[in-house]
């Protein structure tokens, strides 16, 4: 249970402590197989059965909602039987497919993002959320990012991104090993984009930046 785990991820805090943010709301969920709470329930189950939200649509990053697709493979996904939810792929076969289409926000009150990252700039999960932010802003749909620890800790290594080399694997100008959480990366992007977006980051509880992953008490679910 939650109480036996020293660190609480953002998805647990949202669904158990701040459920009023999503209760009764129609949610679009950006998630993958590592989007689980401390009891290993998937975020979609926590939102439905703990927080009392209605998950209308899942937005899937690279590798798809089930994580089974190879890296760089375009995913054409419309439904996940395990999650029992319609899916919109945010990693299709062209550049446009990496952004959240405006029509996909129809009937959605709030977008919740819960993606496990590995702390390297070229991992595309944080970029998926960053590229969804303009669509949320344009539609007036709030975005809630459920934070998770950076499994590589606080160390920063490697250079920045040279002008002309920004891409989906270098979405933000941060170091190769950036030492930031997904929530912090989204706050950085929000400040740079200057869109009129209501962004809420639900931080982890009891997490110390200097902790190694094995000190958090959280299960490691490979994000890809």
CSV table of C-alpha atoms in Angstrom, one decimal:
chain,number,residue,atom,x,y,z
A,1,UNK,CA,0.0,0.0,0.0
A,2,UNK,CA,0.9,3.7,-0.2
A,3,UNK,CA,1.9,4.0,3.4
A,4,UNK,CA,4.6,1.4,3.2
A,5,UNK,CA,6.4,3.3,0.4
A,6,UNK,CA,8.7,6.1,1.3
A,7,UNK,CA,8.3,8.0,-1.9
A,8,UNK,CA,4.9,8.7,-3.4
A,9,UNK,CA,4.6,9.4,-7.1
A,10,UNK,CA,2.5,12.3,-8.4
A,11,UNK,CA,-0.2,10.0,-9.8
A,12,UNK,CA,-0.9,8.6,-6.2
A,13,UNK,CA,-1.0,12.1,-4.8
A,14,UNK,CA,-3.4,13.3,-7.5
A,15,UNK,CA,-5.8,10.4,-7.2
A,16,UNK,CA,-5.7,10.0,-3.4
A,17,UNK,CA,-5.0,13.5,-2.0
A,18,UNK,CA,-6.0,15.9,-4.7
A,19,UNK,CA,-8.8,14.0,-6.4
A,20,UNK,CA,-11.0,17.1,-6.4
A,21,UNK,CA,-8.9,18.3,-9.4
A,22,UNK,CA,-10.3,15.4,-11.6
A,23,UNK,CA,-13.4,13.9,-9.8
A,24,UNK,CA,-16.3,13.9,-12.2
A,25,UNK,CA,-14.1,15.3,-15.0
A,26,UNK,CA,-13.7,13.9,-18.5
A,27,UNK,CA,-9.9,13.1,-18.7
A,28,UNK,CA,-7.5,12.7,-21.5
A,29,UNK,CA,-4.6,10.6,-20.2
A,30,UNK,CA,-1.0,10.7,-21.5
A,31,UNK,CA,0.3,7.4,-20.3
A,32,UNK,CA,2.3,4.2,-21.0
A,33,UNK,CA,2.9,0.9,-19.1
A,34,UNK,CA,5.1,2.6,-16.5
A,35,UNK,CA,2.3,4.9,-15.5
A,36,UNK,CA,1.5,3.1,-12.3
A,37,UNK,CA,0.8,3.9,-8.7
A,38,UNK,CA,2.7,2.5,-5.7
A,39,UNK,CA,0.3,-0.5,-5.6
A,40,UNK,CA,1.1,-1.1,-9.3
A,41,UNK,CA,-2.4,-0.1,-10.4
A,42,UNK,CA,-2.3,1.7,-13.8
A,43,UNK,CA,-3.0,5.4,-13.8
A,44,UNK,CA,-6.2,4.7,-15.8
A,45,UNK,CA,-7.5,2.5,-13.0
A,46,UNK,CA,-6.5,5.0,-10.3
A,47,UNK,CA,-8.3,7.8,-12.1
A,48,UNK,CA,-11.4,5.7,-12.7
A,49,UNK,CA,-11.8,3.9,-9.4
A,50,UNK,CA,-9.9,6.0,-6.8
A,51,UNK,CA,-10.3,9.6,-8.1
A,52,UNK,CA,-13.8,9.1,-9.7
A,53,UNK,CA,-12.8,10.6,-13.1
A,54,UNK,CA,-14.0,9.4,-16.5
A,55,UNK,CA,-11.1,8.6,-18.8
A,56,UNK,CA,-12.3,9.5,-22.3
A,57,UNK,CA,-9.1,8.9,-24.2
A,58,UNK,CA,-5.6,7.7,-23.8
A,59,UNK,CA,-2.8,9.6,-25.6
A,60,UNK,CA,0.1,7.2,-26.3
A,61,UNK,CA,3.7,8.3,-26.6
A,62,UNK,CA,6.5,6.4,-28.5
A,63,UNK,CA,6.2,2.6,-28.2
A,64,UNK,CA,2.4,2.9,-27.9
A,65,UNK,CA,0.0,2.6,-24.9
A,66,UNK,CA,1.2,-1.0,-24.2
A,67,UNK,CA,4.9,-0.3,-24.8
A,68,UNK,CA,5.2,-3.1,-27.4
A,69,UNK,CA,6.3,-1.1,-30.4
A,70,UNK,CA,10.0,-0.7,-31.4
A,71,UNK,CA,11.7,2.7,-31.0
A,72,UNK,CA,11.2,5.1,-33.9
A,73,UNK,CA,8.4,2.8,-35.2
A,74,UNK,CA,5.3,4.8,-36.1
A,75,UNK,CA,2.3,3.6,-34.1
A,76,UNK,CA,-1.3,3.6,-35.5
A,77,UNK,CA,-3.4,2.8,-32.5
A,78,UNK,CA,-7.1,3.4,-31.9
A,79,UNK,CA,-8.0,1.2,-28.9
A,80,UNK,CA,-6.3,-0.6,-26.0
A,81,UNK,CA,-8.3,-3.6,-24.8
A,82,UNK,CA,-6.2,-3.9,-21.6
A,83,UNK,CA,-6.9,-0.3,-20.7
A,84,UNK,CA,-10.4,-0.6,-22.2
A,85,UNK,CA,-10.1,2.9,-23.7
A,86,UNK,CA,-9.8,4.7,-27.0
A,87,UNK,CA,-6.2,5.6,-27.9
A,88,UNK,CA,-4.8,8.5,-29.9
A,89,UNK,CA,-1.2,7.8,-30.9
A,90,UNK,CA,1.2,10.8,-30.4
A,91,UNK,CA,3.9,8.9,-32.2
A,92,UNK,CA,2.7,8.3,-35.8
A,93,UNK,CA,4.5,8.3,-39.1
A,94,UNK,CA,5.2,12.0,-39.6
A,95,UNK,CA,6.2,15.1,-37.7
A,96,UNK,CA,2.6,16.4,-37.4
A,97,UNK,CA,1.6,13.2,-35.5
A,98,UNK,CA,3.9,14.1,-32.7
A,99,UNK,CA,1.6,16.9,-31.6
A,100,UNK,CA,-1.8,16.6,-30.0
A,101,UNK,CA,-4.5,17.2,-32.6
A,102,UNK,CA,-7.1,19.8,-31.5
A,103,UNK,CA,-10.0,17.5,-32.4
A,104,UNK,CA,-8.6,14.9,-29.9
A,105,UNK,CA,-9.5,17.3,-27.1
A,106,UNK,CA,-13.2,17.3,-28.0
A,107,UNK,CA,-15.2,16.3,-24.9
A,108,UNK,CA,-12.2,16.5,-22.6
A,109,UNK,CA,-12.2,18.7,-19.5
A,110,UNK,CA,-8.6,18.1,-18.4
A,111,UNK,CA,-5.5,16.4,-19.6
A,112,UNK,CA,-3.5,14.3,-17.1
A,113,UNK,CA,0.1,13.3,-18.1
A,114,UNK,CA,2.0,10.6,-16.2
A,115,UNK,CA,5.1,9.4,-18.0
A,116,UNK,CA,8.1,7.7,-16.5
A,117,UNK,CA,11.3,9.2,-17.9
A,118,UNK,CA,14.9,8.0,-17.7
A,119,UNK,CA,16.6,11.4,-17.3
A,120,UNK,CA,18.2,11.6,-20.7
A,121,UNK,CA,17.4,14.4,-23.1
A,122,UNK,CA,16.9,12.1,-26.1
A,123,UNK,CA,14.1,10.1,-24.4
A,124,UNK,CA,10.9,11.4,-26.1
A,125,UNK,CA,8.4,11.1,-23.3
A,126,UNK,CA,8.7,14.6,-21.9
A,127,UNK,CA,8.7,15.9,-25.5
A,128,UNK,CA,5.3,14.3,-26.0
A,129,UNK,CA,3.9,16.3,-23.1
A,130,UNK,CA,5.7,19.5,-24.2
A,131,UNK,CA,4.2,19.2,-27.7
A,132,UNK,CA,0.7,18.6,-26.3
A,133,UNK,CA,0.9,21.9,-24.3
A,134,UNK,CA,0.0,24.3,-27.2
A,135,UNK,CA,-3.1,22.3,-28.1
A,136,UNK,CA,-4.3,22.3,-24.5
A,137,UNK,CA,-3.7,26.0,-24.3
A,138,UNK,CA,-5.6,26.7,-27.5
A,139,UNK,CA,-8.5,24.6,-26.3
A,140,UNK,CA,-8.5,26.1,-22.8
A,141,UNK,CA,-8.0,22.6,-21.4
A,142,UNK,CA,-5.9,22.5,-18.2
A,143,UNK,CA,-2.9,20.1,-18.1
A,144,UNK,CA,-1.9,18.2,-14.9
A,145,UNK,CA,1.5,16.6,-15.0
A,146,UNK,CA,2.0,13.9,-12.3
A,147,UNK,CA,5.7,14.0,-11.5
A,148,UNK,CA,8.1,11.1,-10.9
A,149,UNK,CA,11.6,10.9,-9.6
A,150,UNK,CA,14.4,11.2,-12.1
A,151,UNK,CA,16.0,7.7,-11.9
A,152,UNK,CA,19.4,9.1,-12.7
A,153,UNK,CA,19.3,11.5,-9.8
A,154,UNK,CA,20.5,15.1,-9.8
A,155,UNK,CA,23.8,14.8,-11.7
A,156,UNK,CA,24.1,16.9,-14.8
A,157,UNK,CA,26.4,15.8,-17.7
A,158,UNK,CA,26.9,16.5,-21.3
A,159,UNK,CA,26.5,19.5,-23.5
A,160,UNK,CA,23.5,21.6,-24.6
A,161,UNK,CA,21.8,21.6,-28.0
A,162,UNK,CA,23.4,23.6,-30.7
A,163,UNK,CA,21.2,25.9,-32.8
A,164,UNK,CA,19.8,24.0,-35.8
A,165,UNK,CA,19.8,20.6,-34.0
A,166,UNK,CA,16.6,20.8,-32.0
A,167,UNK,CA,14.2,17.9,-32.7
A,168,UNK,CA,11.9,15.5,-30.9
A,169,UNK,CA,15.0,13.8,-29.3
A,170,UNK,CA,16.3,17.3,-28.3
A,171,UNK,CA,13.1,19.2,-27.6
A,172,UNK,CA,14.5,21.5,-24.9
A,173,UNK,CA,17.9,23.0,-24.5
A,174,UNK,CA,19.1,21.0,-21.5
A,175,UNK,CA,22.1,18.8,-20.9
A,176,UNK,CA,22.2,15.2,-22.2
A,177,UNK,CA,21.8,14.0,-18.7
A,178,UNK,CA,19.6,16.9,-17.4
A,179,UNK,CA,19.0,16.0,-13.7
A,180,UNK,CA,15.4,17.3,-14.0
A,181,UNK,CA,12.0,15.6,-13.5
A,182,UNK,CA,9.3,15.5,-16.2
A,183,UNK,CA,7.4,18.1,-14.2
A,184,UNK,CA,10.4,20.4,-14.1
A,185,UNK,CA,11.0,20.0,-17.9
A,186,UNK,CA,7.3,20.9,-18.5
A,187,UNK,CA,7.6,24.0,-16.3
A,188,UNK,CA,10.7,25.0,-18.3
A,189,UNK,CA,8.8,24.5,-21.6
A,190,UNK,CA,5.8,26.4,-20.2
A,191,UNK,CA,7.9,29.4,-19.4
A,192,UNK,CA,9.5,29.3,-22.8
A,193,UNK,CA,6.3,28.8,-24.8
A,194,UNK,CA,4.4,31.6,-23.1
A,195,UNK,CA,1.1,30.0,-24.0
A,196,UNK,CA,-2.0,30.8,-21.9
A,197,UNK,CA,-2.0,27.3,-20.4
A,198,UNK,CA,-3.2,26.3,-17.0
A,199,UNK,CA,-0.4,23.9,-15.9
A,200,UNK,CA,-0.4,22.1,-12.6
A,201,UNK,CA,2.5,19.8,-11.6
A,202,UNK,CA,1.7,17.4,-8.8
A,203,UNK,CA,5.1,16.8,-7.2
A,204,UNK,CA,6.3,13.5,-5.6
A,205,UNK,CA,6.1,13.3,-1.8
A,206,UNK,CA,9.1,12.5,0.3
A,207,UNK,CA,11.5,12.4,-2.7
A,208,UNK,CA,15.0,13.8,-2.2
A,209,UNK,CA,16.8,14.8,-5.3
A,210,UNK,CA,20.0,13.1,-4.2
A,211,UNK,CA,18.2,9.7,-3.9
A,212,UNK,CA,19.1,6.8,-6.2
A,213,UNK,CA,16.2,4.9,-7.6
A,214,UNK,CA,16.7,2.0,-5.2
A,215,UNK,CA,16.3,4.4,-2.3
A,216,UNK,CA,12.8,5.5,-3.3
A,217,UNK,CA,11.0,2.3,-2.5
A,218,UNK,CA,9.2,2.5,-5.9
A,219,UNK,CA,9.0,-0.4,-8.2
A,220,UNK,CA,11.0,0.0,-11.5
A,221,UNK,CA,8.7,-0.5,-14.5
A,222,UNK,CA,10.7,-0.2,-17.7
A,223,UNK,CA,9.1,2.7,-19.6
A,224,UNK,CA,10.1,1.2,-23.0
